[in-house]
XYZ file of C-alpha atoms in Angstrom:
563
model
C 37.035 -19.091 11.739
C 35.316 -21.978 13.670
C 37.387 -24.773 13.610
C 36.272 -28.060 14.851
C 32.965 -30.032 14.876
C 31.959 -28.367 18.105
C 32.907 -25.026 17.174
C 30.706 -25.357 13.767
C 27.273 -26.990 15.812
C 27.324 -24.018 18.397
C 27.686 -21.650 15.724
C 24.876 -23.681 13.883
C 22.716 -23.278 17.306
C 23.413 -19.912 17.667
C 22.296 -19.418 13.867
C 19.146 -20.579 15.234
C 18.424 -18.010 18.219
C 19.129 -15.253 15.729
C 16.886 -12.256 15.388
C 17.074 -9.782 12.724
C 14.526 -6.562 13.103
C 13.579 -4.310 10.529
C 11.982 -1.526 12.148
C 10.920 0.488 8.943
C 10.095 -2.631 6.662
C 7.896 -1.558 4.385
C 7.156 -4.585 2.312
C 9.988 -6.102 3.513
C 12.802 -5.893 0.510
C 15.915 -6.004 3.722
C 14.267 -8.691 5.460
C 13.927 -10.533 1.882
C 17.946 -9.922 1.225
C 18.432 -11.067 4.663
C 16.689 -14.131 4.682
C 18.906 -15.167 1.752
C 21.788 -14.441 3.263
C 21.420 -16.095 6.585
C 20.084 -19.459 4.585
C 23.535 -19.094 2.999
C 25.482 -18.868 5.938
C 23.889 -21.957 7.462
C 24.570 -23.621 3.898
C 28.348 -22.554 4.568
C 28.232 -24.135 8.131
C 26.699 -27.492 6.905
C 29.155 -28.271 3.896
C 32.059 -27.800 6.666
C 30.316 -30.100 8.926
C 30.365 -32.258 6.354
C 33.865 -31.666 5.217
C 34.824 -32.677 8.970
C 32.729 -35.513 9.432
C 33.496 -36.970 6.082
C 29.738 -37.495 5.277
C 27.144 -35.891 2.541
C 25.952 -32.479 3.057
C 22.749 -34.114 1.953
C 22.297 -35.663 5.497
C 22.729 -32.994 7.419
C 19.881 -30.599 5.749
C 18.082 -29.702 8.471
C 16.305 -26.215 8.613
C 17.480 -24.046 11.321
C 17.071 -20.274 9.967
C 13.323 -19.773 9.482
C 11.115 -16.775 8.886
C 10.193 -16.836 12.540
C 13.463 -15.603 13.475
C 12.967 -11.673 11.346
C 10.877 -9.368 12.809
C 9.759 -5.831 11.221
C 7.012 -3.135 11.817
C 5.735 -0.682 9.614
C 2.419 2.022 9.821
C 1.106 0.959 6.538
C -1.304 -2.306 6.787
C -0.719 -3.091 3.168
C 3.104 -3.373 3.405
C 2.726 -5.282 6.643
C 0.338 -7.747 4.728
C 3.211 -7.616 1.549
C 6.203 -8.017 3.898
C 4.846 -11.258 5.055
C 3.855 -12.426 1.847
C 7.525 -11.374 0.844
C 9.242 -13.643 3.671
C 7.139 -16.327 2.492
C 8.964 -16.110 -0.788
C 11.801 -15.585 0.503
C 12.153 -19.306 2.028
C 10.452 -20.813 -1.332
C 13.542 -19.172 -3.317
C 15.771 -20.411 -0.576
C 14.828 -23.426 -0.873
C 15.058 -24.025 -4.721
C 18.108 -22.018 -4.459
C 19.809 -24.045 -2.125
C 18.002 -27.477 -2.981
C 16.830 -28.214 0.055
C 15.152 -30.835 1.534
C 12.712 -28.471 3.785
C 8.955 -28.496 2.601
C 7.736 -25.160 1.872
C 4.703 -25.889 3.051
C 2.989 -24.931 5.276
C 3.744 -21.227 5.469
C 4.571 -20.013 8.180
C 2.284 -17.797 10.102
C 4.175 -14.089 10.657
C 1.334 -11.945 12.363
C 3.131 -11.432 15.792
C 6.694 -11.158 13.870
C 5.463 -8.581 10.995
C 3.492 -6.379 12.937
C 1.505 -2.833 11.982
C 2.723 -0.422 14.354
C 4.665 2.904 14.893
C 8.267 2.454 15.822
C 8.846 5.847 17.908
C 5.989 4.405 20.059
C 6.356 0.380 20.189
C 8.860 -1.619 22.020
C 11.515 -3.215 19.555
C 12.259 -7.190 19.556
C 15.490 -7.694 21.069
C 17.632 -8.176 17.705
C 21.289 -9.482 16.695
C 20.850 -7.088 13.822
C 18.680 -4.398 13.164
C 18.626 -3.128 9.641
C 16.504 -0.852 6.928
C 15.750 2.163 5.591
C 14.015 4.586 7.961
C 11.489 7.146 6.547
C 13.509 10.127 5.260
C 11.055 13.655 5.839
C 13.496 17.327 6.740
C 13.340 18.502 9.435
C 11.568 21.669 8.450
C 8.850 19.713 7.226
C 7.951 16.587 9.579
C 5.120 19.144 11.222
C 3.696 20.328 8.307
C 3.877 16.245 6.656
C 2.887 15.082 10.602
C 0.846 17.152 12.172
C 1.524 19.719 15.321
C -0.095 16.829 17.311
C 1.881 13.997 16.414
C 4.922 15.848 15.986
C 4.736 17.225 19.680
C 4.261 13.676 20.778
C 7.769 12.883 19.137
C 9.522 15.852 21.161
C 8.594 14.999 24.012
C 9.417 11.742 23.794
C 12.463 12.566 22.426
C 13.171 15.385 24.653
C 17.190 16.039 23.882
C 16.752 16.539 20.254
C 16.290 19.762 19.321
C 13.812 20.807 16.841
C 14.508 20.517 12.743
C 16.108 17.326 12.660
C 15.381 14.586 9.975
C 12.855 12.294 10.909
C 15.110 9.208 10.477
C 17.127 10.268 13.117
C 15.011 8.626 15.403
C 15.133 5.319 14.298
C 19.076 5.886 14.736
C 18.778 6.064 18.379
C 16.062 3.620 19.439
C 18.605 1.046 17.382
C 21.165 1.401 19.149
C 19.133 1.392 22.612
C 17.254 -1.874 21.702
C 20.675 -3.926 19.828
C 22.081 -6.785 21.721
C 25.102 -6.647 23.098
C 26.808 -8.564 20.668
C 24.157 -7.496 17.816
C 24.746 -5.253 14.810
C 22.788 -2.398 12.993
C 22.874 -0.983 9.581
C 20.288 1.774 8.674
C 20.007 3.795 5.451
C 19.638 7.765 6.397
C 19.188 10.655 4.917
C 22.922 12.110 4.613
C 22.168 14.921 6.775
C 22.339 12.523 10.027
C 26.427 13.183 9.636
C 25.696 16.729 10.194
C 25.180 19.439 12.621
C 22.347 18.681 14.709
C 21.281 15.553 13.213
C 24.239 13.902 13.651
C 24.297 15.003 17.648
C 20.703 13.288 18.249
C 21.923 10.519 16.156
C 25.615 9.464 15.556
C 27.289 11.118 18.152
C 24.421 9.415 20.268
C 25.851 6.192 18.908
C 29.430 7.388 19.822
C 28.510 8.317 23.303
C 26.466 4.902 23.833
C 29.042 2.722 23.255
C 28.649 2.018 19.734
C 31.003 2.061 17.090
C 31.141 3.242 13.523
C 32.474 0.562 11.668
C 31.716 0.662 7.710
C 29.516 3.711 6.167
C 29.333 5.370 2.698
C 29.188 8.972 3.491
C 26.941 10.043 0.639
C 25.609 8.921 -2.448
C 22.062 9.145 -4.571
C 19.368 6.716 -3.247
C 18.454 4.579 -5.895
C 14.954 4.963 -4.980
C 12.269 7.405 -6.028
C 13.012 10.383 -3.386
C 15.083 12.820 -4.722
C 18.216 12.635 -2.205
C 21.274 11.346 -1.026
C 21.888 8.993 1.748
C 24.510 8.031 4.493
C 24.692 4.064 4.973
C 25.726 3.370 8.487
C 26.724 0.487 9.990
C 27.817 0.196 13.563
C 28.171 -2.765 16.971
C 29.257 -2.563 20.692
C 32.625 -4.497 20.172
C 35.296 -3.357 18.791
C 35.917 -4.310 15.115
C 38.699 -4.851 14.037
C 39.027 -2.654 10.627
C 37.018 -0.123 9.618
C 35.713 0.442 6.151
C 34.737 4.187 4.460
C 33.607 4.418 1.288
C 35.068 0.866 0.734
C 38.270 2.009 1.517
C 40.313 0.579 4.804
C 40.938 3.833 7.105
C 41.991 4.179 10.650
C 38.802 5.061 12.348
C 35.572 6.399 11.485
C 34.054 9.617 13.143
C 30.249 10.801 13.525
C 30.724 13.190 10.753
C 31.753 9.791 8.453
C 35.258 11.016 7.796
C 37.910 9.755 9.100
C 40.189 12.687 9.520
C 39.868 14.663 12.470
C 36.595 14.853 14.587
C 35.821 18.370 14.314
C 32.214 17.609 15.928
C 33.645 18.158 19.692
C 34.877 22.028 18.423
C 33.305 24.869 20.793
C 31.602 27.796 19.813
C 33.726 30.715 20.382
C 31.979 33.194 22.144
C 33.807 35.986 20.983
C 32.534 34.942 17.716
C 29.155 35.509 18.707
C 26.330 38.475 17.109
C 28.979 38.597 13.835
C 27.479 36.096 11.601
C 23.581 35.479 10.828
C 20.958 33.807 8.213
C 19.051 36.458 6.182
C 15.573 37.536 6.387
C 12.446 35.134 5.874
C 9.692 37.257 4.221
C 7.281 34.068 4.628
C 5.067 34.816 1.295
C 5.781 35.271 -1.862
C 3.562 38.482 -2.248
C 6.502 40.947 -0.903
C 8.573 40.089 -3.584
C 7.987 42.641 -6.493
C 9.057 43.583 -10.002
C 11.146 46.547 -10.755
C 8.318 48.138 -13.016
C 6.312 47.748 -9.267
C 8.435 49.819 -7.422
C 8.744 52.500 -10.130
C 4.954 52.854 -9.968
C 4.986 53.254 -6.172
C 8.110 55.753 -5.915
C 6.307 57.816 -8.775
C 3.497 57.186 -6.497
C 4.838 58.860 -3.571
C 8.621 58.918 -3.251
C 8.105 58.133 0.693
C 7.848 54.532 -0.442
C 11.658 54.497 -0.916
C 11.710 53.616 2.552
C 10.090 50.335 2.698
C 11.530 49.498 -1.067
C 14.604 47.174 -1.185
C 16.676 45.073 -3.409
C 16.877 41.689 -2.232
C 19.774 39.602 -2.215
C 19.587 36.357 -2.713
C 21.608 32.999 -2.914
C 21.080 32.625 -6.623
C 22.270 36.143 -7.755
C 25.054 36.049 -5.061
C 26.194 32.827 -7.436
C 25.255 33.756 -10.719
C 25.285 37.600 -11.174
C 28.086 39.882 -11.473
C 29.028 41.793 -8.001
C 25.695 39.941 -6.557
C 23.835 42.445 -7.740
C 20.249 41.469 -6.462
C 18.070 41.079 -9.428
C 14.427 41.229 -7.339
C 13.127 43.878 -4.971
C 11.018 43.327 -1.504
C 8.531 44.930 0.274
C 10.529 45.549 4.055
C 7.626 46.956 6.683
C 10.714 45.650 9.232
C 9.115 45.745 12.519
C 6.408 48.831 12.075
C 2.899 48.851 13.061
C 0.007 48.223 11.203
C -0.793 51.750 11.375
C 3.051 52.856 10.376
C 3.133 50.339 7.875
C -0.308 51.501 6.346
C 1.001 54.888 5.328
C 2.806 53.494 2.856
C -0.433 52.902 0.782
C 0.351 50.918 -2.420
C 2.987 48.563 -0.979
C 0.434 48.037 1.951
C -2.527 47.496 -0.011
C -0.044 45.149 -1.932
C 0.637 43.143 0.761
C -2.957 43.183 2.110
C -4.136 41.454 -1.196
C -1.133 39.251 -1.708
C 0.054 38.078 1.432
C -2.718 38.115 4.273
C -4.951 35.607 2.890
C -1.652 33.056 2.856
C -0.693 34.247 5.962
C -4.355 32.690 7.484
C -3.264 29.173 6.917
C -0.015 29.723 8.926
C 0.370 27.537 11.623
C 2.540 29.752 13.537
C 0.062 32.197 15.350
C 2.381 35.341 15.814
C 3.289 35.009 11.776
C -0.584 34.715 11.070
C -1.467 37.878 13.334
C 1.631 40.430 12.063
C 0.774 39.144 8.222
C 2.131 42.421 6.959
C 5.704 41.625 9.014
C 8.178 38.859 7.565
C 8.197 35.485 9.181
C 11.870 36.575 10.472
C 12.521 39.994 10.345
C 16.104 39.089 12.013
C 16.624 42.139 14.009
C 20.198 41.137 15.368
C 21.431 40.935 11.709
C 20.002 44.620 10.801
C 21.939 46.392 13.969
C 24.909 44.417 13.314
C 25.511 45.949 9.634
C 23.527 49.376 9.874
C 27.099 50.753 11.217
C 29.511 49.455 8.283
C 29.856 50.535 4.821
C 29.879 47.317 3.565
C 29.004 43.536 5.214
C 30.242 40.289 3.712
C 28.051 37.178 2.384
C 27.704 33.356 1.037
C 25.134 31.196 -0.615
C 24.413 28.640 2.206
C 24.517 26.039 0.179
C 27.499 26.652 -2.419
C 30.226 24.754 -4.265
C 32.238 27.552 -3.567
C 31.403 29.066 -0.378
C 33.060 32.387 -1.524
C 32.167 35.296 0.427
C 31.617 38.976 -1.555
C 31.033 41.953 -0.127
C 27.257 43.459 -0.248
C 26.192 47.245 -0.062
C 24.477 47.249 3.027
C 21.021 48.803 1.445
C 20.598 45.352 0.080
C 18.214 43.149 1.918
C 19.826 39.949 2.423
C 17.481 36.731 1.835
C 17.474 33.486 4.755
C 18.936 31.987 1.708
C 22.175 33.407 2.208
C 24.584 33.821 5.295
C 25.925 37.239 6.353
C 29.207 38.393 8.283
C 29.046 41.677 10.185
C 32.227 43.260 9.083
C 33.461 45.488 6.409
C 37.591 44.657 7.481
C 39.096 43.110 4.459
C 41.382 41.731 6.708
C 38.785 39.305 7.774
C 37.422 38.775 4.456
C 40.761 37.559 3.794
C 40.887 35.118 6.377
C 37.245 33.865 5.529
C 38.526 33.552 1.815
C 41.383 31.553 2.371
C 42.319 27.730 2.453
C 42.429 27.680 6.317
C 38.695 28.707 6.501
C 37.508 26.426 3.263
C 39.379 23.505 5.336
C 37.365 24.052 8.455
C 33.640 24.642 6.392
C 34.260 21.384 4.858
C 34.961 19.679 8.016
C 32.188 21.555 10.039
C 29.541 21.955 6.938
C 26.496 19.907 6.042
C 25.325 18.948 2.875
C 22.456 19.547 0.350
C 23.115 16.555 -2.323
C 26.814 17.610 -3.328
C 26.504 20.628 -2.407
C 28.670 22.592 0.794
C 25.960 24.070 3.175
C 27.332 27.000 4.761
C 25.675 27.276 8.749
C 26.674 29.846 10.282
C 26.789 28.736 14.062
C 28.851 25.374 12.799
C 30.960 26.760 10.032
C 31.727 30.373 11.170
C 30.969 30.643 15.500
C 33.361 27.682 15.957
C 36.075 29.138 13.513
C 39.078 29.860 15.508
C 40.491 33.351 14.142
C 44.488 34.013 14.527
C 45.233 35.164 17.900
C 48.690 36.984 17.212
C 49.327 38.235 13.871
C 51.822 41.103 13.499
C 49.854 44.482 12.514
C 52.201 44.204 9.242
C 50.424 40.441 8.443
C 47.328 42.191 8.906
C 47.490 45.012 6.601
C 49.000 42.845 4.080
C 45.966 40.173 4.360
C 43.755 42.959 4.339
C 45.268 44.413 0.862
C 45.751 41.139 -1.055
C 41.754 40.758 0.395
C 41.339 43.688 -1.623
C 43.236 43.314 -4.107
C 41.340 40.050 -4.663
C 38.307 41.775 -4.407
C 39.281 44.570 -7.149
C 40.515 41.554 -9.836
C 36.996 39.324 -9.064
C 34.887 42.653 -10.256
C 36.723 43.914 -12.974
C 36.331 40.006 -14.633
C 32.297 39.424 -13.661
C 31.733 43.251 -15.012
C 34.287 42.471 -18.358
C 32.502 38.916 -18.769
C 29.367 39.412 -16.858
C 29.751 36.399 -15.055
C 28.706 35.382 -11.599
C 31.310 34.426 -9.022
C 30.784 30.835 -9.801
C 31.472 30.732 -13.683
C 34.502 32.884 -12.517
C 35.845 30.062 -9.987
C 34.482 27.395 -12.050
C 36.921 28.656 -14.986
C 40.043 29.590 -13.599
C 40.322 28.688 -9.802
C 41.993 25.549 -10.587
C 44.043 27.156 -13.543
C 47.664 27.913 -11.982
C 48.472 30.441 -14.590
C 45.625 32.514 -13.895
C 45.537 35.733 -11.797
C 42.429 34.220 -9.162
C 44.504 31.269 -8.628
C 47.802 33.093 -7.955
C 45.969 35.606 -5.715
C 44.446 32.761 -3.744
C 48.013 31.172 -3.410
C 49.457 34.898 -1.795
C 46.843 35.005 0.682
C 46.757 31.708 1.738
C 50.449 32.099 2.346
C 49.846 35.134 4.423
C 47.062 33.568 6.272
C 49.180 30.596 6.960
C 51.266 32.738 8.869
C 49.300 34.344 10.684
C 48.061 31.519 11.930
C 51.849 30.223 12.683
C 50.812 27.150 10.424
C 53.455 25.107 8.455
C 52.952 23.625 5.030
C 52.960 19.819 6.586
C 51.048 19.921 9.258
C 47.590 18.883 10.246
C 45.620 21.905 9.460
C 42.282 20.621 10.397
C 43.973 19.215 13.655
C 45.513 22.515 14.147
C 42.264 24.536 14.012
C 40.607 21.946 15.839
C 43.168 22.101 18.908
C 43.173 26.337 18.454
C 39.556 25.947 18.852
C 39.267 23.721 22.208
C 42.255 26.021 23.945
C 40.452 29.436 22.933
C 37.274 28.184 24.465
C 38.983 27.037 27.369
C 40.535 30.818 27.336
C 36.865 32.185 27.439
C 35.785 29.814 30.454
C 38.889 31.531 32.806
C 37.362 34.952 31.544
C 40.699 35.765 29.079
C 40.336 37.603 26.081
C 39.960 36.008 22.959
C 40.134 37.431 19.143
C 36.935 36.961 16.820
C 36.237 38.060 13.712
C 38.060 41.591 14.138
C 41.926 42.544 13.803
C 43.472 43.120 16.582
C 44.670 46.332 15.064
C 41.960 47.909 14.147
């Protein structure tokens, strides 16, 4: 946009004080690309100098952007050592590139600019852009990949981010603390920073900083070789003046990377609370058993029964007609050692299977009760002993479609579980309304829906005022639903999935007409019309009912008021 002679040489001068920081560098591939792309912004500035001063380009070639002006760190010595030699290439290509009349010799010397450190623990250079790809390592496995030692040192440095994030999120927040004012950053992350509690220690910490969002691809496969997808964020402190989504032009950009409604300020609804729950975590793979196993222990002594269950998992939820667990687990719930030991063959079992893994455990109260699941989830069992029937999803899903599960069937932390056997709120989880809000409120494994139960289902706002005659009619199309879904995966032996994956999006089918009549119904319930905001809708039900709870009034959860 610079105009004039004077406008172009401050610009030029300003090209010169730039700083670009790569805080993950590696051997220093971003600082390469950026290198080249500065050069050719200063090559842009001198042909209009030249334009307006009617001379040769030739004359004004004088080298302003130079390696001493990127800066990275990285814990590997060899890639620090590489990422210089890389910015040293970087100006040689430049150069032929651009034909210039700089020497490329001598080489610069980059020790204090490319320096072997840790990030989380060294103070950034001041930067007009900070880009890269930080480390990408889950959050359930940065202590195990870390150390308890190191790890603890990042927590309580970090203080206000809770535990099982991924580790990139860091490097989210210490760039937008150490970004110039008028600077910009642009980070690579794994895509679950747009998610749950990931995306509070890092976006929304962007948000709430004064930063905004202001181009991002929400998700797609990292070309390199980890095995994920990525989020590609970039963000300033001013302003822009368009935003771009997934190359698209959209209105705004939210910490989720949608730009639809932010559903990340939604409340959990307390009366929502103690209904919905992972499954358990045996925590070795020695309670698992075969059938043929638990045939030779009831023949054994039919007592065993007790401790003897089918185990329901995510993959026979998904692929198996009704669910029907295909695997059975050894459940010594909470007894004692000495309890547990009457059982003899499933203990001894356990003793020879499970124990010895159980010694490497970091977690000393899982090492000490080895014959006891990692998470037994207590809460969960007294929540469904009562009904005759509780309702579950794969957590991660293309689907999310919850069936109803016998209750003798152990479910696995693979799946999530809803404490009710009303079909009236089976119906409400099944329909449109509820699919809306999961993909608004869910996270992500690749491209696939990740169902989290405090997210998706605690801050679901359930209708408040139905008629009892709404109710018993979402209940029986629930059921009616139900009924249909069975009869098919029994006829075809299919799982759920082939089901939806064949005729959920065929309009002449019975699934897809069923779907239609209950989404109707739940529409009204909800007092919804056809051309309104739904997301907005929920999201506005949501703030007022936990606004309700704070004055102490009553508020409906998963449950019909009419039951």
């Amino acid at each position: 946009q610079a105009g004039t002679i004077g406008e172009l040489n401050t610009l030029q001068l300003e090209l010169q004080q730039y700083k670009v920081l790569d805080p993950a560098c590696g051997s220093g591939n971003f600082l390469y690309v950026a290198y080249q792309e500065l050069k050719r912004i200063e090559q842009l500035l001198i042909e209009k100098i030249a334009n307006r001063r009617r001379s040769s380009s030739d004359q004004l070639q004088i080298s302003f952007v130079t390696p001493k002006q990127f800066y990275g760190m990285d814990i590997n010595p060899f890639a620090v050592e590489l990422a210089r030699v890389t910015l040293m290439i970087a100006r040689k290509v430049a150069i032929d590139r651009f034909n210039l009349t700089e020497a490329s010799l001598p080489l610069d010397t980059l020790d204090s600019n490319i320096i072997c450190a840790d990030a989380l623990f060294t103070d950034w250079q001041k930067a007009d852009a900070i880009i890269g790809n930080p480390p990408f390592l889950g959050g359930n496995k940065v202590r195990l990949e870390l150390g308890d030692k190191y790890i603890e040192k990042v927590f309580n440095k970090f203080a206000d981010v809770k535990d099982k994030v991924d580790f990139c999120t860091y490097w989210f927040r210490l760039a937008n603390d150490s970004l110039n004012q008028k600077g910009r950053a642009g980070l690579v992350g794994s895509n679950s920073i747009r998610q749950g509690l990931a995306r509070k220690a890092s976006l929304d910490y962007i948000n709430e900083n004064n930063g905004y969002i202001h181009e991002a691809i929400t998700t797609q496969v990292w070309s390199g070789e980890a095995a994920v997808h990525v989020s590609i964020v970039n963000w300033c402190y001013e302003q822009p003046k368009a935003y771009y989504l997934d190359n698209q032009l959209v209105e705004k950009i939210n910490s989720s990377l949608t730009s639809t409604v932010d559903v990340s300020q939604a409340n959990i609804i307390k009366a929502n609370s103690n209904y919905a729950f992972k499954g358990v975590q045996p925590t070795g793979k020695g309670f698992i058993i075969t059938e043929e196993e638990v045939q030779k222990y009831i023949k054994d002594n039919n007592n065993n029964r007790t401790v003897l269950k089918q185990f329901l998992d995510a993959k026979d939820l998904a692929r198996r007609p009704h669910g029907q667990p295909s695997r059975w687990i050894i459940d010594f719930n909470n007894m004692s050692l000495e309890d547990a030991s009457e059982y003899k063959l499933p203990f001894e079992h356990i003793k020879l299977t499970v124990k010895l893994e159980r010694e490497q455990n970091r977690r000393e109260v899982t090492k000490l009760n080895w014959w006891k699941y990692g998470e037994k989830r207590p809460a969960m069992r007294t929540a469904i002993e009562p009904l005759a029937c509780y309702f579950t999803i794969p957590r991660h899903s293309k689907w999310f479609i919850f069936l109803p599960a016998k209750k003798e069937w152990l479910p696995a932390d693979s799946t999530t579980v809803v404490a009710s056997d009303d079909f009236y709120i089976l119906g409400i989880l099944t329909s449109n309304i509820h699919r809306i809000w999961i993909k608004a409120q869910s996270s992500t494994l690749e491209d696939r829906t990740r169902y989290t139960h405090n997210t998706c289902f605690e801050t679901f706002p359930f209708p408040q005022t139905p008629s009892q005659e709404l109710v018993e009619k979402i209940r029986q199309t629930a059921n009616e639903l139900h009924e249909y879904r069975s009869q098919q995966m029994e006829k075809k032996q299919w799982g759920i999935t082939k089901l939806y994956n064949q005729f959920f999006n065929e309009p002449s089918s019975q699934l897809y007409q069923l779907h239609q009549k209950l989404d109707k119904l739940v529409m009204e319930a909800y007092h919804f019309q056809a051309d309104e905001d739904i997301l907005e809708k929920l999201l506005t039900l949501n703030l007022e009912l936990a606004e309700k709870e704070k004055r102490g009034e009553t508020v409906i959860g998963p449950w019909s008021p009419y039951s």
